[in-house]
Amino acid sequence: MSDKNRVSIIIPIYNVEGYISECIDSVLAQVISPYEIILIDDGSTDHTYDICKLYEKKYDNINLIYQENQGVAAARNRGIEEANGDWILFIDSDDIINENLLKDFLPFLKSNCDIGLFGFKYFKNQPIKDEVDSNAFLFLTKSDLDGLMPALFNRDLKQIFNREKIKIASPCRFYRRSLLIDKNIRFPVGIKTGEDAVFNLYVLKESQNAVYNESAYYLYRKRDESVTNKYFPQISKEYKKVDKHFQMFLNKYSLTDQYDKYMQERIVWSFSFACLMDYCHKDNKNSYKIRKKQFEKERISILKSLNSIEFKDFKMNKKIVFLCIKKNWFKILDIICKMN
């Protein structure tokens, strides 16, 4: 690997003893080895750290770092600070990557790109690797990247690439490390969801170009206990924190007026997920009356946003949810969310 094309792979880890070996093995199986593999253990309480320690002893390019539990954002930020490569690639600790990922991307990353994006595929238990097309690379200009930013507010918006193949908000991609360092781009700490979308807003705004390939180089493990499937009491407070970060971004770059439509869509989108993960979640043991009261209280705060957006910008499932929220049809919404 050339001196100016070194890749630092950063894997934040927390209580993944059943998955971490498969993840690390997929990195070690790369046709072109990464410059370094940085494992940030964010205070695991199972045997994850012990497993990673065995890998560190066996492989010279693995660096295991332990820190008290601070959350995935802080773990990724620690990785950025510790990295010595020219490129940073984030991988989630329960996922795996195709063995050709580095080999296929590195020639294109040399051409002064700031980001490298690739396709993904979900798997539950046994991963099924698709053939990747090493000739399917395309470049994105600054104008293209600016055009992607609204999709971080509303992921249902049309994008340049297939949104079913590339996750616009995911941090699991290549980033030029000098971009993150020079522009001081980090993951926001203190929020429990949405930190990846906020991070990528700043990256897209500050980047000049990118390369992408929609082939499924990245395999996401779908776990029943993943964050988006869990009961998350009072998640509306977390979404409000995230939305505040979005507004801070708009203020910094004087985009408030230009992006007002997308910000209102974001606020409604956030509330719909609060319904799914809290008020209407099957594990919420509060009575129907209490849940409805909580829903109606929070609903008042987003009515202005709800009345200002156009449902045509969303997929049908969200249109139905938004209609239930707008009409205050909590009983129907409760049924829909429990069926999800």
XYZ file of N, CA and C in Angstrom, residues 17 43 48 73 224 248:
18
model
N -19.544 -10.017 21.954
C -18.709 -11.211 21.984
C -19.146 -12.264 20.964
N -16.060 0.101 26.940
C -16.482 -0.357 28.265
C -17.286 -1.636 28.265
N -15.945 -9.459 25.168
C -15.509 -8.812 23.936
C -14.047 -8.370 24.010
N -20.459 7.449 19.548
C -19.910 8.686 18.980
C -18.533 8.970 19.567
N -32.408 -8.480 16.234
C -33.679 -8.152 16.886
C -33.471 -7.125 17.989
N -28.251 23.702 14.265
C -26.942 24.328 14.462
C -26.129 24.288 13.170
